[in-house]
Coordinates of C-alpha atoms in Angstrom, one line a residue:
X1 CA 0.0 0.0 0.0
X2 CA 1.4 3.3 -0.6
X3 CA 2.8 5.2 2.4
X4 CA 1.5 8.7 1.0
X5 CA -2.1 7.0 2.0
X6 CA -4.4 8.7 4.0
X7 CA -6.7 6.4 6.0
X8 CA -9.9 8.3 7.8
X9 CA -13.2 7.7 8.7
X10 CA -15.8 9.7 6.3
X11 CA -19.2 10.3 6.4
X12 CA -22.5 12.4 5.0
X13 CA -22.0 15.9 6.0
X14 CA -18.6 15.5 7.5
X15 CA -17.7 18.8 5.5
X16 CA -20.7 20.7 7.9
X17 CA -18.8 23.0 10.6
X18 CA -21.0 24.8 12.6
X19 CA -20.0 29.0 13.2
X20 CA -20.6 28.5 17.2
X21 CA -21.3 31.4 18.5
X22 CA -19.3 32.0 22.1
X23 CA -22.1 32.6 24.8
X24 CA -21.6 34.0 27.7
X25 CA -23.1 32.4 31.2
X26 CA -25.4 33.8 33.4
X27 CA -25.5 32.7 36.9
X28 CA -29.3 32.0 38.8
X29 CA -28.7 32.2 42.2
X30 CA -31.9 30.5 43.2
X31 CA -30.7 27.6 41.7
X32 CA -27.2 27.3 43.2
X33 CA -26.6 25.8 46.5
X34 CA -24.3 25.6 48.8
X35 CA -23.7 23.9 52.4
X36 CA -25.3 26.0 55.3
X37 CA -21.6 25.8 57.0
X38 CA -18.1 25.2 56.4
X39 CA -17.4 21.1 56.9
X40 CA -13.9 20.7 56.1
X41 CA -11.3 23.2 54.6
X42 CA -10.9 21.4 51.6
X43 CA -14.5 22.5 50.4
X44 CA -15.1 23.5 46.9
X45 CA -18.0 25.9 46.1
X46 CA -17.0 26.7 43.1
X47 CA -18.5 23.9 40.5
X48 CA -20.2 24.9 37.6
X49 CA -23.8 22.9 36.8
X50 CA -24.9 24.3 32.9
X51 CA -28.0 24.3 31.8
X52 CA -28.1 24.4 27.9
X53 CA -27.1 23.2 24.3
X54 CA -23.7 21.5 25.2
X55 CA -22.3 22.4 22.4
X56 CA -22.7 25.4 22.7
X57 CA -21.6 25.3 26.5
X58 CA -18.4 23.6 25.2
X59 CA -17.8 26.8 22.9
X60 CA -19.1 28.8 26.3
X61 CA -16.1 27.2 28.3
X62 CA -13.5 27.6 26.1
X63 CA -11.8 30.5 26.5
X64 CA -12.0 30.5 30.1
X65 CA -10.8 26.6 30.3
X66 CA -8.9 26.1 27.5
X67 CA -5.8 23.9 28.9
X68 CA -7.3 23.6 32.2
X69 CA -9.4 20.5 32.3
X70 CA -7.7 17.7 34.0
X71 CA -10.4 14.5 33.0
X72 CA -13.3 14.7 30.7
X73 CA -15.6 11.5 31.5
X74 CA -18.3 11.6 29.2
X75 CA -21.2 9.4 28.5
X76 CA -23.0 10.1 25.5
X77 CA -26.3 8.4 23.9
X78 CA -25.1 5.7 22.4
X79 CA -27.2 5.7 19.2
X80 CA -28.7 2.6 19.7
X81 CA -31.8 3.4 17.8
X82 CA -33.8 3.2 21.1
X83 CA -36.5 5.2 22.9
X84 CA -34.9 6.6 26.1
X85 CA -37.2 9.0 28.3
X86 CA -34.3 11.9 28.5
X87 CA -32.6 11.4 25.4
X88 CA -33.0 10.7 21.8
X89 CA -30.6 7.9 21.2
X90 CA -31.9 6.9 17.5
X91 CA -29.7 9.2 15.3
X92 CA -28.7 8.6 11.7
X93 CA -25.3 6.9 12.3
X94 CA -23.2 9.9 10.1
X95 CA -25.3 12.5 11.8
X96 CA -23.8 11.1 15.1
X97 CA -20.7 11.2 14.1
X98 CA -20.7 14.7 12.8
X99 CA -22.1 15.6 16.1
X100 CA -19.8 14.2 18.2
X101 CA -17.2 15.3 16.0
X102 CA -17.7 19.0 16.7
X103 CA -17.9 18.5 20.8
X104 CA -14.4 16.2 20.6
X105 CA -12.6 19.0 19.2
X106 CA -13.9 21.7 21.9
X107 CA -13.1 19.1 24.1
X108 CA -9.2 18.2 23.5
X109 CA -8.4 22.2 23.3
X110 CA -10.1 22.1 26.8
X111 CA -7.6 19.4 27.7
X112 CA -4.7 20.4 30.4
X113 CA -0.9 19.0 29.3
X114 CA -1.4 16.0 31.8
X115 CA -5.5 15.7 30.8
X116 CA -7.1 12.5 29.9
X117 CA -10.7 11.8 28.1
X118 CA -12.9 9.1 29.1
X119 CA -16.0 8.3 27.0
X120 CA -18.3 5.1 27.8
X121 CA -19.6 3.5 24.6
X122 CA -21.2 0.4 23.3
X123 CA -20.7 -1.5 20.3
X124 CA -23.3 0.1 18.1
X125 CA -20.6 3.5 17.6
X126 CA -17.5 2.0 19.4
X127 CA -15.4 1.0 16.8
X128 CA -16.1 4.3 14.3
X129 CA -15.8 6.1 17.4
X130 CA -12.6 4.9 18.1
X131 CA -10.9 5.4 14.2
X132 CA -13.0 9.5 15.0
X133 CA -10.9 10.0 17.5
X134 CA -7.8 8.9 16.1
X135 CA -8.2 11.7 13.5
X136 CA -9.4 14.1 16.3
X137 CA -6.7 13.6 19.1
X138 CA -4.2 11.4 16.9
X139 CA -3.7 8.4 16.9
X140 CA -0.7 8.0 19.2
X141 CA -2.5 9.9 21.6
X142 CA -4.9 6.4 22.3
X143 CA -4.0 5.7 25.9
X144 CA -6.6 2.1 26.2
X145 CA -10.2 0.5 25.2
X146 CA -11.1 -0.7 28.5
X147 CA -14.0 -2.9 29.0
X148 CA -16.0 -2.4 31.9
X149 CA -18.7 -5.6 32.6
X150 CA -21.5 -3.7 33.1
X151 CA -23.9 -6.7 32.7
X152 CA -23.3 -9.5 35.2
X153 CA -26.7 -11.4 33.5
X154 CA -26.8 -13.3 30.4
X155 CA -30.2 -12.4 28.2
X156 CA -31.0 -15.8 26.9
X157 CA -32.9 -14.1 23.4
X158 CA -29.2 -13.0 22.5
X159 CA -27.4 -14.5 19.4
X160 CA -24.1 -13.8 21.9
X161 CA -25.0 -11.9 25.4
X162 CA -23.4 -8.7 25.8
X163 CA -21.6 -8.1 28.4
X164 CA -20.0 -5.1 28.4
X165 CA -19.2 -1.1 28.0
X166 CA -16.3 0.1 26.3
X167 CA -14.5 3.1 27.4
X168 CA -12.4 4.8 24.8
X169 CA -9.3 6.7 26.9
X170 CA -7.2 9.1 25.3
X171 CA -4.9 11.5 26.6
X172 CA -3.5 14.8 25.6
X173 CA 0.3 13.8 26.5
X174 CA 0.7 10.1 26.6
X175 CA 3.9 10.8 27.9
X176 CA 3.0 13.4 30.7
X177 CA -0.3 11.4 31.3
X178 CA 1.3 8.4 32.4
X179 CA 3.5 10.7 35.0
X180 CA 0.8 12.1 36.5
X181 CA -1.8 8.9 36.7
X182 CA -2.4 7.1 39.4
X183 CA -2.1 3.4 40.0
X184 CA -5.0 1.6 42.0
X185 CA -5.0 -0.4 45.9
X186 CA -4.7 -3.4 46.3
X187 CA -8.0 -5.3 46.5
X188 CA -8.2 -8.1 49.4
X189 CA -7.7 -10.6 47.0
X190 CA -4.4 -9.3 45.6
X191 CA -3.6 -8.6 49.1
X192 CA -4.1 -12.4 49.8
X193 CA -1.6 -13.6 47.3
X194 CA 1.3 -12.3 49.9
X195 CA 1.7 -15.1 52.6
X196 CA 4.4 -15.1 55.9
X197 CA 5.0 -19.1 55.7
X198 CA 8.5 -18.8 57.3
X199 CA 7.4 -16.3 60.0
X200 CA 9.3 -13.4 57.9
X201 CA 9.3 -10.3 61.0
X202 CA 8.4 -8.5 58.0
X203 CA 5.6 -9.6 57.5
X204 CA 3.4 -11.0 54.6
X205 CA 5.8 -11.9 51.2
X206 CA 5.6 -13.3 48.2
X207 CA 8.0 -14.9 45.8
X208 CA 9.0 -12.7 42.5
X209 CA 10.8 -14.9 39.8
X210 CA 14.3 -13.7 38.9
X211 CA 13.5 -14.0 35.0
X212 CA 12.1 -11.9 32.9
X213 CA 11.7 -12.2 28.8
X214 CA 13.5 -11.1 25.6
X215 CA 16.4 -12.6 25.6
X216 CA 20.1 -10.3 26.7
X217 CA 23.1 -11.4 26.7
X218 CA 24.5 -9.7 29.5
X219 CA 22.2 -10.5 31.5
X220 CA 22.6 -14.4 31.3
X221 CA 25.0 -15.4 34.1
X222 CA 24.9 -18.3 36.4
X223 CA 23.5 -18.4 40.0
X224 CA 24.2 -21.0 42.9
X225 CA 21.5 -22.4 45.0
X226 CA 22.5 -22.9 48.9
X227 CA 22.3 -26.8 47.7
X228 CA 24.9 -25.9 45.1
X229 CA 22.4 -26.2 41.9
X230 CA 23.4 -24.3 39.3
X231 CA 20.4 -22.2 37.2
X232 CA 20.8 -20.1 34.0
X233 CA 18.0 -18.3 32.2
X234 CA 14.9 -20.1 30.6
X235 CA 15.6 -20.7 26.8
X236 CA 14.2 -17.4 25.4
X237 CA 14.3 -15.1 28.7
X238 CA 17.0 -13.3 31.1
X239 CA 17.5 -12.5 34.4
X240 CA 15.4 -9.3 35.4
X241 CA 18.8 -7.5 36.4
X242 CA 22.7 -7.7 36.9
X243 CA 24.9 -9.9 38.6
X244 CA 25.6 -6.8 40.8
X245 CA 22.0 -6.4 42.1
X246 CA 21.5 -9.8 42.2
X247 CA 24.4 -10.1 45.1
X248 CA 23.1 -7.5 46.7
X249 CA 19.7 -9.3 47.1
X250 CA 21.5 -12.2 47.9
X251 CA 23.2 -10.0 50.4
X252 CA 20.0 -8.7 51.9
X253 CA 18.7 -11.9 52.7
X254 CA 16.0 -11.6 50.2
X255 CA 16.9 -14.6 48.2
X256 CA 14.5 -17.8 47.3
X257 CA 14.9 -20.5 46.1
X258 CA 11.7 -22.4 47.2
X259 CA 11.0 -24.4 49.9
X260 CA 13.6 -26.9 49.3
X261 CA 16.2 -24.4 48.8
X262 CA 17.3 -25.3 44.9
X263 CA 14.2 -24.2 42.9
X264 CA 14.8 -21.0 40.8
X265 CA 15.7 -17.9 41.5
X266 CA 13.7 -15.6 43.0
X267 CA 13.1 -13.0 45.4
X268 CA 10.9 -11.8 48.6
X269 CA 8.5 -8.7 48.2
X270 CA 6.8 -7.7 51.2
X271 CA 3.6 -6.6 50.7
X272 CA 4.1 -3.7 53.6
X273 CA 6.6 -2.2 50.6
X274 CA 4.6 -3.3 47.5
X275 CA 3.7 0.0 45.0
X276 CA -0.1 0.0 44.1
X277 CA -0.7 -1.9 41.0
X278 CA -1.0 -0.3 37.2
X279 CA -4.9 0.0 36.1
X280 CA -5.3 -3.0 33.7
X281 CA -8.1 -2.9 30.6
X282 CA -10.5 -5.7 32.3
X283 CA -12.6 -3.9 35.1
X284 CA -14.8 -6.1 36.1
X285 CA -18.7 -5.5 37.8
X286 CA -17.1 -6.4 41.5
X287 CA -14.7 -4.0 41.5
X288 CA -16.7 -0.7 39.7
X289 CA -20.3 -1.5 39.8
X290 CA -22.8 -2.3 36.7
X291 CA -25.8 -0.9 35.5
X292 CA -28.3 -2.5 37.9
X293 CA -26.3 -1.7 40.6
X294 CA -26.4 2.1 39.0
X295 CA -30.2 2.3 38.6
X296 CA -30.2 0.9 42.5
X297 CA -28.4 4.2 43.9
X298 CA -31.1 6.3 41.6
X299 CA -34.1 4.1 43.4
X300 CA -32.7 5.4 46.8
X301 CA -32.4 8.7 46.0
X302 CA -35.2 9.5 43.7
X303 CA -37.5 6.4 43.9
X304 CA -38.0 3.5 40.9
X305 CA -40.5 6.3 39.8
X306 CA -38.2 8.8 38.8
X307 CA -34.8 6.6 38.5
X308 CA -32.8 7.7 35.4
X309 CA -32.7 5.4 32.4
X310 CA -29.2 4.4 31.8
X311 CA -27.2 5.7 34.9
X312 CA -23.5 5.1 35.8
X313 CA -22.8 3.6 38.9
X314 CA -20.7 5.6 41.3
X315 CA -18.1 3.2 42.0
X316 CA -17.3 3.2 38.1
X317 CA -16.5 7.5 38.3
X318 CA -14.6 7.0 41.3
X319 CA -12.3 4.3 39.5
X320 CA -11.6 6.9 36.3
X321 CA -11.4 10.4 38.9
X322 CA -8.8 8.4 41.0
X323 CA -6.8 7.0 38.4
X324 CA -6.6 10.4 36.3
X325 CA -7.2 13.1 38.8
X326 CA -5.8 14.5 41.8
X327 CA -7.3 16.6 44.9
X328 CA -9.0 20.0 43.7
X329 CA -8.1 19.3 39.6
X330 CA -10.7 19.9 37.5
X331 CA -13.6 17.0 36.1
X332 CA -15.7 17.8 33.2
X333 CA -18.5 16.2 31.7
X334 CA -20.3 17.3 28.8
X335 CA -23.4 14.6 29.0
X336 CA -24.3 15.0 32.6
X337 CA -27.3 13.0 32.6
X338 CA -28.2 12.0 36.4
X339 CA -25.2 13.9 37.4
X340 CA -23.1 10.8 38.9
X341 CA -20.0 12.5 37.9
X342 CA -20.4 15.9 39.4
X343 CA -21.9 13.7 42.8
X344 CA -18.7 11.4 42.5
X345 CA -16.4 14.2 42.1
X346 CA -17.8 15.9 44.8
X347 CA -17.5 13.6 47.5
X348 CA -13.6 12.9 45.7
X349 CA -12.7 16.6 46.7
X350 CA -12.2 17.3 43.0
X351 CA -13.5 20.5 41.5
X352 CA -16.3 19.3 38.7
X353 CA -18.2 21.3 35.5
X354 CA -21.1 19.4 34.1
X355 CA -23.5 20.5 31.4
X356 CA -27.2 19.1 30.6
X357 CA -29.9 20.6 28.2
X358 CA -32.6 18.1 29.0
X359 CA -35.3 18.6 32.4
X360 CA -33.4 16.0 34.5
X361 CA -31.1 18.7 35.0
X362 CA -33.9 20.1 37.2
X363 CA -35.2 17.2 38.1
X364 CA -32.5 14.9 38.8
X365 CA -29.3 16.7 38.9
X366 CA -29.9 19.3 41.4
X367 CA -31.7 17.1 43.9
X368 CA -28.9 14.8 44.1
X369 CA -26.6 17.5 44.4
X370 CA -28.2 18.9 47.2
X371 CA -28.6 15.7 48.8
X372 CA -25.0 15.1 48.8
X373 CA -24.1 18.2 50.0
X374 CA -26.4 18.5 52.8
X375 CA -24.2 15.0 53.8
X376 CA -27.8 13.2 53.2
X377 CA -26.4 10.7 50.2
X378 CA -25.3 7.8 52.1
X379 CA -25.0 5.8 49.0
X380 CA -22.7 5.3 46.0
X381 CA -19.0 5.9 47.2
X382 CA -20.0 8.0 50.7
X383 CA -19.0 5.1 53.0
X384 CA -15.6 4.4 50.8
X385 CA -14.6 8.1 50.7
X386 CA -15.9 8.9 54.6
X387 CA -18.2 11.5 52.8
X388 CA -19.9 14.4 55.3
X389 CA -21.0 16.5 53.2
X390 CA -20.2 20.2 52.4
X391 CA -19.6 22.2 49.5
X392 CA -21.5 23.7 46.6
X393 CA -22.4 25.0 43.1
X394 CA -23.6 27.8 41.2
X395 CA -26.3 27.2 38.4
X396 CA -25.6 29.0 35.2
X397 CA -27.7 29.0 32.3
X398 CA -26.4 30.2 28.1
X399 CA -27.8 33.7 27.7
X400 CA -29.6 34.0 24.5
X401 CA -27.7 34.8 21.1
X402 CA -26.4 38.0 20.8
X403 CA -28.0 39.2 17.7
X404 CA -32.1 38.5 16.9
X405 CA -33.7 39.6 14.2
X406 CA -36.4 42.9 14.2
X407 CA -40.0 43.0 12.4
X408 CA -37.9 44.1 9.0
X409 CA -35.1 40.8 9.4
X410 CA -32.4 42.9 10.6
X411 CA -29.8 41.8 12.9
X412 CA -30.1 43.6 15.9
X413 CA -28.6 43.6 19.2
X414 CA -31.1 41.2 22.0
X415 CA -32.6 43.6 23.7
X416 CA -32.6 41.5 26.7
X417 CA -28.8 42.3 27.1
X418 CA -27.8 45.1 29.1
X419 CA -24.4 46.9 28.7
X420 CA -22.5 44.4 30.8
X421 CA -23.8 41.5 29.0
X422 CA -23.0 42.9 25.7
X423 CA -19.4 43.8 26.8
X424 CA -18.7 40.3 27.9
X425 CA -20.4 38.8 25.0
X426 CA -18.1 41.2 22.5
X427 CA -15.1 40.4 24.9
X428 CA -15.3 36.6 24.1
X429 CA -16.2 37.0 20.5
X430 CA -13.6 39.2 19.5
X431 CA -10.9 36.9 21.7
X432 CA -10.3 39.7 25.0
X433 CA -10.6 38.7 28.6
X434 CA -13.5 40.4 29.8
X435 CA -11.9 42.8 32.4
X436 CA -14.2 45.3 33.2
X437 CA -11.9 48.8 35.1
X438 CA -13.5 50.3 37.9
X439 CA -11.6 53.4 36.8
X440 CA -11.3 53.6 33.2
X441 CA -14.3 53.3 31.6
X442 CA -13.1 52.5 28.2
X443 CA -12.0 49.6 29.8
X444 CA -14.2 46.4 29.2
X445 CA -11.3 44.0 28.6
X446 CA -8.0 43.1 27.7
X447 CA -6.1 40.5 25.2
X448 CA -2.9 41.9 26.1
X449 CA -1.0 44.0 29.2
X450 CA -1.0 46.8 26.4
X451 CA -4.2 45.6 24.1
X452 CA -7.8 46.7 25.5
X453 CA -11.5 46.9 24.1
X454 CA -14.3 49.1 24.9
X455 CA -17.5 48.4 24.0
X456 CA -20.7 51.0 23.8
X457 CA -24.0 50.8 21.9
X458 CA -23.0 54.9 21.6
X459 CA -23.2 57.1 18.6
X460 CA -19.9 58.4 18.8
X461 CA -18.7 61.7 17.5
X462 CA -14.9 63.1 16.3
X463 CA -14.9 64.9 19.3
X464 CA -15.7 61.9 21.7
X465 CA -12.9 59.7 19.6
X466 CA -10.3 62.0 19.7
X467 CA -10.8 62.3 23.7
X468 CA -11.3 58.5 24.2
X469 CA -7.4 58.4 21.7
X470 CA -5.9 60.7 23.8
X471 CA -6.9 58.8 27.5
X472 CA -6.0 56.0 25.7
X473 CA -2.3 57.2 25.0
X474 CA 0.6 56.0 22.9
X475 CA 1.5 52.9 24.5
X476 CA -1.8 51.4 24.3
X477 CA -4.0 50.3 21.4
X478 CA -7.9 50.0 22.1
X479 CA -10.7 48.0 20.0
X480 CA -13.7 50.6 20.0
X481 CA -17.2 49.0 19.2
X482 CA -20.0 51.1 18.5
X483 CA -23.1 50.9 16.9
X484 CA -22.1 54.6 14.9
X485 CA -19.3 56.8 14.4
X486 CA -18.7 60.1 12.5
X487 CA -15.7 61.6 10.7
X488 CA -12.7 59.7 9.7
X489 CA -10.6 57.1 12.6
X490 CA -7.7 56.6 10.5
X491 CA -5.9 59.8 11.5
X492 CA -6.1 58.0 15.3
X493 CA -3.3 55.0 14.9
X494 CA -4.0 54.0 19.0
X495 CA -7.6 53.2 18.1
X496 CA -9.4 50.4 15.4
X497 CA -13.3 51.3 15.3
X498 CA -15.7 49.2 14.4
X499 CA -19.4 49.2 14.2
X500 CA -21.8 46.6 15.6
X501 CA -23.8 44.6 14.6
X502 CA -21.7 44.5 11.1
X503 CA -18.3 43.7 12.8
X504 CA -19.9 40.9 14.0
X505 CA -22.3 39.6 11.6
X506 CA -20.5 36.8 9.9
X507 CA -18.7 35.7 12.8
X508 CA -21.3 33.0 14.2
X509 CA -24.7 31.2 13.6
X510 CA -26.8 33.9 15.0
X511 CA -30.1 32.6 17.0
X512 CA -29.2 29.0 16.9
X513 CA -30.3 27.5 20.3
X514 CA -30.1 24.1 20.1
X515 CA -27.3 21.9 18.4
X516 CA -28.2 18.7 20.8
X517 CA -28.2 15.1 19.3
X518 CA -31.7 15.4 17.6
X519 CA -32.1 15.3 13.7
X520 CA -34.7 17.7 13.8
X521 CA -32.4 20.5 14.8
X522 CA -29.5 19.5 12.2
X523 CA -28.0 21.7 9.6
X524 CA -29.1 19.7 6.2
X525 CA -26.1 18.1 4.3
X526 CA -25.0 20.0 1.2
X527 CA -26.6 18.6 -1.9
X528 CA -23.9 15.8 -3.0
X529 CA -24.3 12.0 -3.3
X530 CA -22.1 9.5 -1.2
X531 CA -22.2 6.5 0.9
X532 CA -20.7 6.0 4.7
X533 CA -17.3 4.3 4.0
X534 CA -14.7 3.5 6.5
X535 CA -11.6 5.0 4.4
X536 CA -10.9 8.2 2.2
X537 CA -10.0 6.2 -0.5
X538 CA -9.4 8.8 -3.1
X539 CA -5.1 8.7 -2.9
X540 CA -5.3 4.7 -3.0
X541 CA -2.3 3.0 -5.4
X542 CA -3.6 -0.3 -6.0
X543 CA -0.2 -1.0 -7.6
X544 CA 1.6 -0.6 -4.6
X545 CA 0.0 -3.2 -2.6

């Protein structure tokens, strides 16, 4: 095959980019809760619940949190082509992808250095997910498929039962990633395999062989038994290290050779000194829960009444936060659904941003918040993580488009934003921090120490420019947006003025609420005829291969 080759996964529509407009947040404060008292000093207050388009709360997020988000766990609808009470999980397969598409690559720019994603999955997408998000993150950025048995039942109407999730894992850094992960306990069981048969005062111990494989030369030298057998490698393996460290365990008294004294080589490792073990691929229903275990811990707190669909259990978030996060780093998820990860993160003592568009976020989300930071959620992971309660969130909601159209289909500024709104909204569509000065009042933001915008739905004379240029001064440069202007602003090199709405116009998809994963609100694909294939093959040399 030729090298030049360029393998990706193509679909309808792939070519349709939506022109996200960057909505700002506004924060209900009859909605956000907090604990009546401080419990511990490690409590965070400062989570972020979102109600709206995702999507668009992705785009929302971004220039605040770009580079800051330690883990992303999500969980989207799996696109099974069932009826689900909170979601619509039926979409046209390329539609799907397109969708998830966009949200992956808000998502990886959201990413910290160190950050890792996490999305559960099932068969029905898994696999085109997976070769997606190759092309999204690259492919050397794959970390792991684990499979999580979420099913502990067999359904007997099956061709073959399934038994399991997949979760797709990728990192930002492999490298960094793997610095910064963390390794998991030991369960009982594991614990069990270290045994004190010769009354070691070090306690439990259990025998490590001395070989290891891939053949070395130098690392093929003989070793005596206290019976005075001689052993050499395996055919096809070495010793695990140098003569040198081998004397020294020798030395140490660490040596074994079995019971009889001339079996091969090996050495103690007590289990008091024995590192926490690498996360393998196979996590079974035990060790992080399964789905009826999940919909359990919704019955308690919600009643089978109310219980969410297709829930995570709690024990399966606390397995990801733990092995990818740290105390007080930052958990997002974009599907928030009964809000296990935002509870989970919680009690974990890691700060937490979760977004939902659909009513559970009323219903379900922010009752089971409250309920685990009042300290009344006795379920889940409280026992495990000795969990009392405390803490809070504040509820934000996406403020409406900018721009809306008046009785003679002109684009207008909303009139439901006020002049602070419309600052920050200008702030985060031209790229500038918004900043606001209590001093200068010219001063809405900043996109560098020297680089400021100032925003005002003013008719501004020559007179009122030429002030603002000279406040302004020589070693700054200010963005002026106003909806008029007279006389010329070329002759004033510290200032660029623009008027608004025009400046703005073709920036975004103006009045665009809803981009969730429903084919009614889908941009239609441009008029061309194709098929969804697996590979681009348009640079394919079939005389190569």
């Amino acid at each position: 095959m030729n090298k030049k080759q360029r393998l990706e996964l193509t679909w309808i529509g792939k070519d349709i980019r939506p022109k996200l407009e960057p909505r700002i947040l506004l924060e209900d404060p009859e909605r956000s809760y907090h604990a009546a008292h401080q419990v511990s000093e490690n409590d965070i207050f400062d989570n972020r619940l979102i109600f709206g388009d995702n999507l668009l709360a992705l785009k929302a997020l971004e220039s605040e949190f770009a580079g800051k988000v330690k883990c992303v766990f999500i969980d989207p609808p799996y696109n099974t082509g069932s009826a689900f009470e909170h979601y619509d999980d039926g979409i046209e397969h390329s539609i799907w992808l397109g969708l998830m598409r966009d949200r992956l690559e808000i998502i990886r720019r959201l990413l910290s250095e160190d950050g890792s994603l996490w999305i559960t999955i099932d068969d029905n997408e898994a696999h085109y997910l997976k070769v997606m998000c190759d092309e999204v993150f690259g492919r050397r950025n794959f970390i792991a498929n684990v499979v999580w048995q979420n099913r502990y039942s067999r359904s007997n109407d099956a061709s073959l039962s399934l038994s399991h999730n997949s979760i797709l894992v990728y990192a930002q850094n492999p490298e960094k990633w793997k610095k910064v992960r963390n390794r998991l306990s030991r369960t009982e069981e594991q614990a069990g395999q270290y045994k004190n048969p010769d009354n070691d005062p070090n306690g439990a111990w259990r025998a490590i062989p001395w070989d290891a494989p891939n053949l070395r030369p130098n690392l093929s030298y003989p070793i005596k038994t206290p019976t005075g057998k001689i052993y050499f490698p395996p055919q096809g393996r070495h010793w695990s290290r140098t003569e040198d460290q081998w004397l020294e365990i020798v030395e140490s008294g660490l040596a074994y050779f079995g019971k009889s004294g001339d079996g091969a080589p090996s050495f103690k490792q007590y289990l008091k000194e024995a590192s926490d073990i690498v996360p393998n691929t196979w996590w079974n229903h035990e060790q992080t829960g399964h789905t009826d275990e999940a919909k359990k811990e919704m019955h308690v707190l919600f009643g089978k009444e109310k219980a969410f669909e297709t829930p995570k259990p709690e024990r399966l978030l606390h397995r990801i936060l733990h092995i990818a996060t740290n105390i007080n780093d930052l958990v997002l998820d974009s599907f928030a659904g009964s809000g296990t990860t935002g509870a989970v993160a919680q009690k974990m003592g890691r700060r937490w941003i979760m977004i939902e568009l659909g009513e559970h976020c009323h219903t379900h989300i922010i009752p089971r918040l409250k309920k685990v930071i009042d300290g009344e959620d006795k379920g889940g992971i409280s026992q495990a993580v000795n969990w009392k309660g405390g803490g809070g969130f504040r509820y934000y909601r996406l403020a409406p488009s900018l721009l809306e159209k008046d009785k003679w289909d002109n684009w207008v500024i909303n009139k439901t934003y006020n002049a602070a709104m419309l600052a920050e909204a200008l702030c985060k569509i031209e790229g500038f921090t918004y900043a606001p000065s209590d001093t200068l009042y010219w001063q809405h933001g900043y996109s560098t120490e020297s680089d400021f915008i100032y925003v005002t739905t003013q008719n501004l004379s020559h007179e009122q420019l030429s002030k603002l240029a000279d406040e302004v001064g020589q070693e700054r440069t200010l963005l002026v947006l106003c909806t008029a202007f007279r006389g010329q602003t070329d002759i004033f090199p510290n200032l660029t003025v623009k008027k608004i709405p025009k400046q703005i116009l073709s920036r975004c998809e103006w009045g665009h609420d809803d981009y969730s994963l429903k084919i009614e609100n889908l941009p239609k694909a441009p008029p061309k005829v194709g098929q969804l294939t697996l590979f681009d093959v348009d640079t394919y040399d079939k005389s190569s291969c």
